Tab-separated table of C-alpha atoms in Angstrom:
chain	number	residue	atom	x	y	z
A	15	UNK	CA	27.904	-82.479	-11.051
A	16	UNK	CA	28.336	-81.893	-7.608
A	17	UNK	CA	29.710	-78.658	-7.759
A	18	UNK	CA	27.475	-77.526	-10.351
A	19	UNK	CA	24.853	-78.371	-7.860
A	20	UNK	CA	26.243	-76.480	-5.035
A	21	UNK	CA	26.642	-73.584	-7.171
A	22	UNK	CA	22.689	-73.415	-8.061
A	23	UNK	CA	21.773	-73.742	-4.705
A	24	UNK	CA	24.577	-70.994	-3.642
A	25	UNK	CA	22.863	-69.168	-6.573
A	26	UNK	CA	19.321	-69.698	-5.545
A	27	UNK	CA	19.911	-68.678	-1.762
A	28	UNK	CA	21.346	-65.449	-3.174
A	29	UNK	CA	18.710	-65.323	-5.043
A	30	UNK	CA	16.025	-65.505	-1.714
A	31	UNK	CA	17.955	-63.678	0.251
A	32	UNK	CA	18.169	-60.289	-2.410
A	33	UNK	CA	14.387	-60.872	-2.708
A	34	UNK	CA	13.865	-60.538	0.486
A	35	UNK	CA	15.656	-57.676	0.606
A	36	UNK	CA	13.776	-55.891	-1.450
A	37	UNK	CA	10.810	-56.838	0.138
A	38	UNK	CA	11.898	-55.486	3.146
A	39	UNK	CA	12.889	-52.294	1.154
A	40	UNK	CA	9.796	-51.965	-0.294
A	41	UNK	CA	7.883	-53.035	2.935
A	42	UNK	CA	6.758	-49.505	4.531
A	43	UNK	CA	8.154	-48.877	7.808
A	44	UNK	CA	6.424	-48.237	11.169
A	45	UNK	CA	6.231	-44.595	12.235
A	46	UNK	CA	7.921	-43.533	15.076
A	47	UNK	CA	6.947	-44.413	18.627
A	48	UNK	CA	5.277	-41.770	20.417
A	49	UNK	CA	6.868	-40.216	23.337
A	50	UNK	CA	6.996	-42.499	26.304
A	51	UNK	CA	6.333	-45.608	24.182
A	52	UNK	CA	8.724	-48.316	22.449
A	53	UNK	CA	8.044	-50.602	19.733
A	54	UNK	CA	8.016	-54.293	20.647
A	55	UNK	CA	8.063	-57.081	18.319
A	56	UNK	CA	5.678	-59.578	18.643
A	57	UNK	CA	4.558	-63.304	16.674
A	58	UNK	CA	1.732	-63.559	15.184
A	59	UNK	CA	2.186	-66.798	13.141
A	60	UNK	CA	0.670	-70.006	14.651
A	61	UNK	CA	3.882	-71.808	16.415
A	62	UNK	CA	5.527	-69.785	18.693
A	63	UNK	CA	9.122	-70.015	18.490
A	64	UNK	CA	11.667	-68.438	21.173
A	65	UNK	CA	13.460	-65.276	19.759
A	66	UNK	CA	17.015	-64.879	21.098
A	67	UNK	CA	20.022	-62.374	19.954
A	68	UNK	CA	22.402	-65.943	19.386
A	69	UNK	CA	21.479	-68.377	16.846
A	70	UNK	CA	21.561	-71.799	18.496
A	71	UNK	CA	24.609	-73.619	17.100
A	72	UNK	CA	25.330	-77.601	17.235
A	73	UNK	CA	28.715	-78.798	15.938
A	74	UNK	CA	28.711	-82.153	13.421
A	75	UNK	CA	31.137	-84.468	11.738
A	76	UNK	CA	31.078	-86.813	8.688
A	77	UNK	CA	33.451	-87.978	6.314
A	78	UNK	CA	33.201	-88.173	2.805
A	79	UNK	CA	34.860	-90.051	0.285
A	80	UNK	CA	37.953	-89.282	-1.389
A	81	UNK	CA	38.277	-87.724	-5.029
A	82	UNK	CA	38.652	-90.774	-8.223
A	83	UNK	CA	41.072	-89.076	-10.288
A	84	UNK	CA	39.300	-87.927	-13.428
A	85	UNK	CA	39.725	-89.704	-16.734
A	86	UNK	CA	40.943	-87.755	-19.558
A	87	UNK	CA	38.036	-86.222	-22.555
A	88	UNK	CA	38.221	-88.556	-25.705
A	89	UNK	CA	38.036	-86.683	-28.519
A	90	UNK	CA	35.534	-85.854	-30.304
A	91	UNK	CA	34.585	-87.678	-33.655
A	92	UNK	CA	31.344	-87.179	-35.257
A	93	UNK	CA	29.679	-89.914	-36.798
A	94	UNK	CA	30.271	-91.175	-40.372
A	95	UNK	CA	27.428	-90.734	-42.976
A	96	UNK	CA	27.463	-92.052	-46.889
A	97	UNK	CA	29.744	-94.560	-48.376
A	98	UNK	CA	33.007	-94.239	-49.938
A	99	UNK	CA	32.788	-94.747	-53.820
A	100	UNK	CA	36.096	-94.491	-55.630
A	101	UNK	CA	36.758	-93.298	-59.353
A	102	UNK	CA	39.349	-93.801	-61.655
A	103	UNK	CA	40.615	-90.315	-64.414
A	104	UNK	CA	42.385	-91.144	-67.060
A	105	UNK	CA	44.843	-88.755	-68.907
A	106	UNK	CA	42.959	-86.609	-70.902
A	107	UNK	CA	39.586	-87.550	-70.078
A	108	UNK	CA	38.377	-83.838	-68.239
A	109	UNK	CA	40.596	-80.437	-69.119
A	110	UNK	CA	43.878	-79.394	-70.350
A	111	UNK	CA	44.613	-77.057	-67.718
A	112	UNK	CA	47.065	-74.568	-69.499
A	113	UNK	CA	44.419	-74.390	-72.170
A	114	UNK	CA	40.973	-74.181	-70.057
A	115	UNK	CA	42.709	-71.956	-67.461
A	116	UNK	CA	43.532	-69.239	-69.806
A	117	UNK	CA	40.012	-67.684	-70.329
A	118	UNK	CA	39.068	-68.388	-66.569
A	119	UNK	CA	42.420	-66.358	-65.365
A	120	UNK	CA	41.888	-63.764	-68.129
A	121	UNK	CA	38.585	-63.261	-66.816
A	122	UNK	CA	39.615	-63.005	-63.468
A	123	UNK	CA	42.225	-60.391	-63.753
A	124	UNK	CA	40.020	-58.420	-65.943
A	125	UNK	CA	37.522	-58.651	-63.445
A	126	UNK	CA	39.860	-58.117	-60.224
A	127	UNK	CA	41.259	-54.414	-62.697
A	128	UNK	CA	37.587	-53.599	-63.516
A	129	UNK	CA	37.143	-53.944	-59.272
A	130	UNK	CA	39.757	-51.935	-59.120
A	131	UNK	CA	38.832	-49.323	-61.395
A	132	UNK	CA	35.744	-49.412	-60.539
A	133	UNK	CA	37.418	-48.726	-56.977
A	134	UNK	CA	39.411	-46.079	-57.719
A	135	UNK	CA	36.606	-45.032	-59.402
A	136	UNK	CA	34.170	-44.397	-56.723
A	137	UNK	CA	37.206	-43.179	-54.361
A	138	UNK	CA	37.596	-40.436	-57.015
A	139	UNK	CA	33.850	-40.121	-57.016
A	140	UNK	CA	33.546	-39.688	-53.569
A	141	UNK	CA	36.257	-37.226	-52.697
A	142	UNK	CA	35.018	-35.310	-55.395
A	143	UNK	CA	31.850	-35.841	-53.614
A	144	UNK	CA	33.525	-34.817	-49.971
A	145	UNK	CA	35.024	-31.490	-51.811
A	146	UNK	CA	31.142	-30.503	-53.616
A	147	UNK	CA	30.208	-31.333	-50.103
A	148	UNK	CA	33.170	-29.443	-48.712
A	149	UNK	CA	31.987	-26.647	-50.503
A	150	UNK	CA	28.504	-26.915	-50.514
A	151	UNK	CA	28.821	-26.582	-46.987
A	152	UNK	CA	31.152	-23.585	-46.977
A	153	UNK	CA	28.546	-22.028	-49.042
A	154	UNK	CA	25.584	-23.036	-46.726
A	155	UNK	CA	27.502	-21.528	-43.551
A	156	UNK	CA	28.187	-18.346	-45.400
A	157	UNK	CA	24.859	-17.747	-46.473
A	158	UNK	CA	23.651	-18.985	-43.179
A	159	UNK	CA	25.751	-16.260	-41.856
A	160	UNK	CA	24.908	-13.567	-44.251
A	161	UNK	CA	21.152	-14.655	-43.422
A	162	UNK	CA	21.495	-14.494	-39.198
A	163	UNK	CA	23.599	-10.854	-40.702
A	164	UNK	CA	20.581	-9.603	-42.601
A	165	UNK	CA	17.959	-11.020	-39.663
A	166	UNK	CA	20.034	-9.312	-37.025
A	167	UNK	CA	20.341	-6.042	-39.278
A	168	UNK	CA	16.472	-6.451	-40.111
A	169	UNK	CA	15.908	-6.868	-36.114
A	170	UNK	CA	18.129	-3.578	-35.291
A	171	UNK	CA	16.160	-1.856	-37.958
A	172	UNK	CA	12.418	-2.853	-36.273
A	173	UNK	CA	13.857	-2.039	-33.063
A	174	UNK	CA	15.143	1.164	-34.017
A	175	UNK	CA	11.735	1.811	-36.313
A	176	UNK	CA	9.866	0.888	-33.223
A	177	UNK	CA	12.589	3.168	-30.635
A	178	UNK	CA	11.469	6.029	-33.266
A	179	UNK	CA	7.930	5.467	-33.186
A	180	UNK	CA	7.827	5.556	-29.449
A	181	UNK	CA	9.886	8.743	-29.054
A	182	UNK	CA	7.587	10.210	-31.302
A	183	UNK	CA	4.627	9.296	-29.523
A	184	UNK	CA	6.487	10.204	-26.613
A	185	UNK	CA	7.421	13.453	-27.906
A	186	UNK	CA	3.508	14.072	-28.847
A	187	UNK	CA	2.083	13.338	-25.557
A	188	UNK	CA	4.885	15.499	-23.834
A	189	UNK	CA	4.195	18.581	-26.776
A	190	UNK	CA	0.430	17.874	-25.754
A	191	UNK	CA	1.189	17.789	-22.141
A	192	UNK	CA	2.854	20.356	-22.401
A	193	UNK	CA	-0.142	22.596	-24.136
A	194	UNK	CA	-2.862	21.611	-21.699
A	195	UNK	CA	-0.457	22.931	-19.307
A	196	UNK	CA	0.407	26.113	-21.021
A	197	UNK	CA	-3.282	26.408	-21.264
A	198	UNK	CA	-4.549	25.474	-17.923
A	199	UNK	CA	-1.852	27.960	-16.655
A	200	UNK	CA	-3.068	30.560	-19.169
A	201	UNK	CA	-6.949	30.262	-17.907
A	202	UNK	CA	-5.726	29.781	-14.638
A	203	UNK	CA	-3.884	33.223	-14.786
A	204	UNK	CA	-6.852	34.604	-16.744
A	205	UNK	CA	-9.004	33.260	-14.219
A	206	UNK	CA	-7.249	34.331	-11.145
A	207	UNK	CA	-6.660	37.691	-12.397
A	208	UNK	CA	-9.985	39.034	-11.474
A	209	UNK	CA	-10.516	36.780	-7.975
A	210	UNK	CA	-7.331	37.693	-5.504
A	211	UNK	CA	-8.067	41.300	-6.141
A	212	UNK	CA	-11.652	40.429	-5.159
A	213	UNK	CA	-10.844	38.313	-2.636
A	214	UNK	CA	-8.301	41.082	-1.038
A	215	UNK	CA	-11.182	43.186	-1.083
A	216	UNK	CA	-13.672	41.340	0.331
A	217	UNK	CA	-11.413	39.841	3.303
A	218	UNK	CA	-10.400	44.071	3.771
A	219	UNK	CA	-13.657	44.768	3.875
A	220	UNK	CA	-14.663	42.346	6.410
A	221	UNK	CA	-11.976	43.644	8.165
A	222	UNK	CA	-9.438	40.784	8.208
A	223	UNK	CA	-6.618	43.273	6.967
A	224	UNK	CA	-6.729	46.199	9.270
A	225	UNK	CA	-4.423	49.067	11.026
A	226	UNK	CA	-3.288	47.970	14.030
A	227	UNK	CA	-3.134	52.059	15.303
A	228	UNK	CA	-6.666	52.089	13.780
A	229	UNK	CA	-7.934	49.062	15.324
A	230	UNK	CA	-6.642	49.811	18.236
A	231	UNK	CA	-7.816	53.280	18.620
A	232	UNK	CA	-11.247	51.906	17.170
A	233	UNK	CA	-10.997	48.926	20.241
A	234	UNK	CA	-9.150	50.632	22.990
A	235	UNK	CA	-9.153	54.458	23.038
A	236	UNK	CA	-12.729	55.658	21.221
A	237	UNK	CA	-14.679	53.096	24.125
A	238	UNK	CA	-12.483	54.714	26.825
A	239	UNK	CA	-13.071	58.076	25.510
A	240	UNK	CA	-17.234	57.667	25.170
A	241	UNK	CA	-17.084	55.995	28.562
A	242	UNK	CA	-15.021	58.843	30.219
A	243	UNK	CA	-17.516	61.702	28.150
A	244	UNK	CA	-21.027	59.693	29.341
A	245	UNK	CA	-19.246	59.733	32.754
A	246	UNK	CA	-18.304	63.422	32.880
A	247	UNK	CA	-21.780	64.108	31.140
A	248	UNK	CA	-23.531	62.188	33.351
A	249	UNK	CA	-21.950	64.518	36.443
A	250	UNK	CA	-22.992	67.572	34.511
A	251	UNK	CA	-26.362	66.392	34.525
A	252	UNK	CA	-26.256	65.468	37.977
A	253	UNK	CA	-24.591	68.935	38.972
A	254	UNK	CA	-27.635	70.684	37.114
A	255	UNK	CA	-30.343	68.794	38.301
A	256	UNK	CA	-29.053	69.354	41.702
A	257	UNK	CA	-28.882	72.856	41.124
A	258	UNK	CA	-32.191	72.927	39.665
A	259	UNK	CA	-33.562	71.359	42.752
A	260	UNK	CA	-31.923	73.875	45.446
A	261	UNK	CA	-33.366	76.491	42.837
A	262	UNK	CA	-36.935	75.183	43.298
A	263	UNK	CA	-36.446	74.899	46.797
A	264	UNK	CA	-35.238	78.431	47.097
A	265	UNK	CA	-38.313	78.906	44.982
A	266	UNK	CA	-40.669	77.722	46.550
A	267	UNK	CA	-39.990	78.793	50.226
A	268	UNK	CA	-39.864	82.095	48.960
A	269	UNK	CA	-43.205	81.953	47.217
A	270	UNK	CA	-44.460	80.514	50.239
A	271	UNK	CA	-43.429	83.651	52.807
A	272	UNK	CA	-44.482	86.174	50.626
A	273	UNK	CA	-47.839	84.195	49.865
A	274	UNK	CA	-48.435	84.697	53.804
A	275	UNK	CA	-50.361	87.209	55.106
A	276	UNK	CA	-48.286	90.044	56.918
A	277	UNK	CA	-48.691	90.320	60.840
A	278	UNK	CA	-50.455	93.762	61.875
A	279	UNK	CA	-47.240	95.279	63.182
A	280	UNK	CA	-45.864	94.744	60.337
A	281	UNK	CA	-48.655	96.558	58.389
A	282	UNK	CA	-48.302	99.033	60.369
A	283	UNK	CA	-44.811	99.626	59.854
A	284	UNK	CA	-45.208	100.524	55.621
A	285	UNK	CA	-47.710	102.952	56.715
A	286	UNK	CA	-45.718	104.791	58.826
A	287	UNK	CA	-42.496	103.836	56.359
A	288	UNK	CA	-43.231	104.163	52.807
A	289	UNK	CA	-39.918	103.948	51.796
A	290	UNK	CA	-39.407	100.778	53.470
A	291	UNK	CA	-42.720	98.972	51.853
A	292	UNK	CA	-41.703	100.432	48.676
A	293	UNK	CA	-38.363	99.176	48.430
A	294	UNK	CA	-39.550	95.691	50.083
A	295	UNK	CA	-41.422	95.128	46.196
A	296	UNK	CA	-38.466	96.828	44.958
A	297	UNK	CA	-36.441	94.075	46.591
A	298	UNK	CA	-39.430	91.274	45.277
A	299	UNK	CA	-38.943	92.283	42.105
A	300	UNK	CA	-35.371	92.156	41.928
A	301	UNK	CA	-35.963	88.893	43.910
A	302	UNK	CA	-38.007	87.889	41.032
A	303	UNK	CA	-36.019	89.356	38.130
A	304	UNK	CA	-33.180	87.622	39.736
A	305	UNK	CA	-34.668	84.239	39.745
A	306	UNK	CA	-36.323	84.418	36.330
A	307	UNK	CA	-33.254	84.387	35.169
A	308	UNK	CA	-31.954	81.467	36.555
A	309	UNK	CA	-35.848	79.564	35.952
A	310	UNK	CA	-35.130	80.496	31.754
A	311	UNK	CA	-31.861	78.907	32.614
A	312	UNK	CA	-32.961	76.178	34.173
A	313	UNK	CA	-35.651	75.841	31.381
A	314	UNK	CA	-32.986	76.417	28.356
A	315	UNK	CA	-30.723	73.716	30.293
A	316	UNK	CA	-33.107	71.170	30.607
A	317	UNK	CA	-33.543	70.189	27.110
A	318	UNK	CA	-29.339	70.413	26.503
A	319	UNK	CA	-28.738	68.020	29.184
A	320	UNK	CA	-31.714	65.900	28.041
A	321	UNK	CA	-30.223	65.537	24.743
A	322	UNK	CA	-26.261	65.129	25.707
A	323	UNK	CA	-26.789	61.795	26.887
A	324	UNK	CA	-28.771	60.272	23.287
């Protein structure tokens, strides 16, 4: 009894001690300090009791008593229940044994062989039973395998129905692709026909595509050449006008000495000298003759050199 004792209460500190265990487990822990801190543990039950890293220790003695020796286990015997009653058989008085046992043993053994053959029996049954299943199963794994056969073949053919099907419809939209383009490139040609021959036109005539000889004669030479002719005609003009000015002059001082009256010697002087006053009209005249001349030309020029410059 002892023992047993000191085995519960080994069993039941065990016990406390894995429970609170798994209270501690389960217990969530403290997060970690933050930087510059540590946790500190601290009481906060009623009594205060002084923590310290050694467990305070005191050393005792007692003395027990010794062991009895054990005394050995009677054994057991249950109690007695009823009475004895005895009886007394005679000879004769219940079977004859040869005679009664006869049917009992032939129905036994006819029994124990109908067990039998009723054993052999079912173990005929049931391997007969194993081989219908034997083959039964043979059967179900072949036409299990004909049937995944005739799925997969059915699957190829969808797949290669539905292949077909797709490079048809691929093959239309490509054959109708392929018209729109024929046919855009057809109206585009059609279309285009007509417009870069305009277009050449039109850029030629607004003089993008020139002669560079041309254009250059047309930008450098003609300007240099009406510049140099308007200069040279403008010093033709200027000659002429300046003639036509000392020609007035020359004019004009003339017409003004002969408008003058003569001084009396020189009246005189035709009297006595015909010839002389004759050939001084003489010499008017051709004076005259001589400049109307150069007045028509002065007169024929003027328009000419009015014109030139327009």
């Amino acid at each position: 009894p002892l023992t047993l004792e000191v085995k519960r209460q080994k069993r039941a500190q065990k016990h406390t001690q894995a429970r609170r265990l798994t209270q501690e487990q389960i217990r969530p822990g403290t997060p970690e300090p933050v930087e510059g801190r540590v946790h500190v543990d601290v009481q906060t039950e009623l009594y205060l009791e002084e923590i310290s890293d050694r467990i305070i220790e005191v050393d005792g003695e007692c003395q027990t008593d010794e062991f009895l020796d054990r005394p050995p286990t009677p054994l057991f015997i249950p109690a007695k229940s009823g009475k004895d009653v005895a009886t007394q058989i005679e000879k004769g008085e219940l079977f004859d044994f040869d005679i009664e046992v006869k049917p009992i043993l032939e129905v036994l053994v006819g029994k124990t062989v109908e067990q039998a053959l009723l054993e052999v029996m079912e173990e005929e049954e049931l391997s007969q039973l194993w081989s219908h299943q034997r083959a039964f199963a043979e059967l179900r794994n072949a036409e299990f395998a004909e049937l995944q056969r005739l799925e997969e073949q059915d699957r190829r053919i969808r797949e290669e129905k539905e292949r077909r099907r797709l490079e048809h419809l691929e093959k239309l939209r490509k054959q109708k692709e392929t018209a729109e383009k024929i046919a855009a490139r057809a109206f585009a040609q059609r279309y285009l026909a007509d417009l870069i021959p305009s277009v050449f036109n039109n850029l030629h005539d607004s003089g993008f595509f020139y002669d560079p000889i041309e254009r250059d004669i047309e930008t450098e030479f003609l300007p240099w050449l009406m510049s140099e002719v308007e200069e040279e005609l403008q010093k033709k003009v200027l000659g002429r006008m300046m003639l036509d000015s000392l020609i007035r002059m020359v004019v004009e001082t003339r017409l003004d000495e002969f408008s003058r009256p003569p001084p009396a010697a020189q009246t005189k002087g035709p009297a006595e000298e015909p010839g002389a006053t004759d050939a001084a009209p003489k010499m008017s005249g051709e004076e005259d003759a001589a400049d109307q001349p150069a007045a028509e030309k002065e007169e024929t020029d003027q328009p000419i050199a009015e014109e030139e410059p327009s």
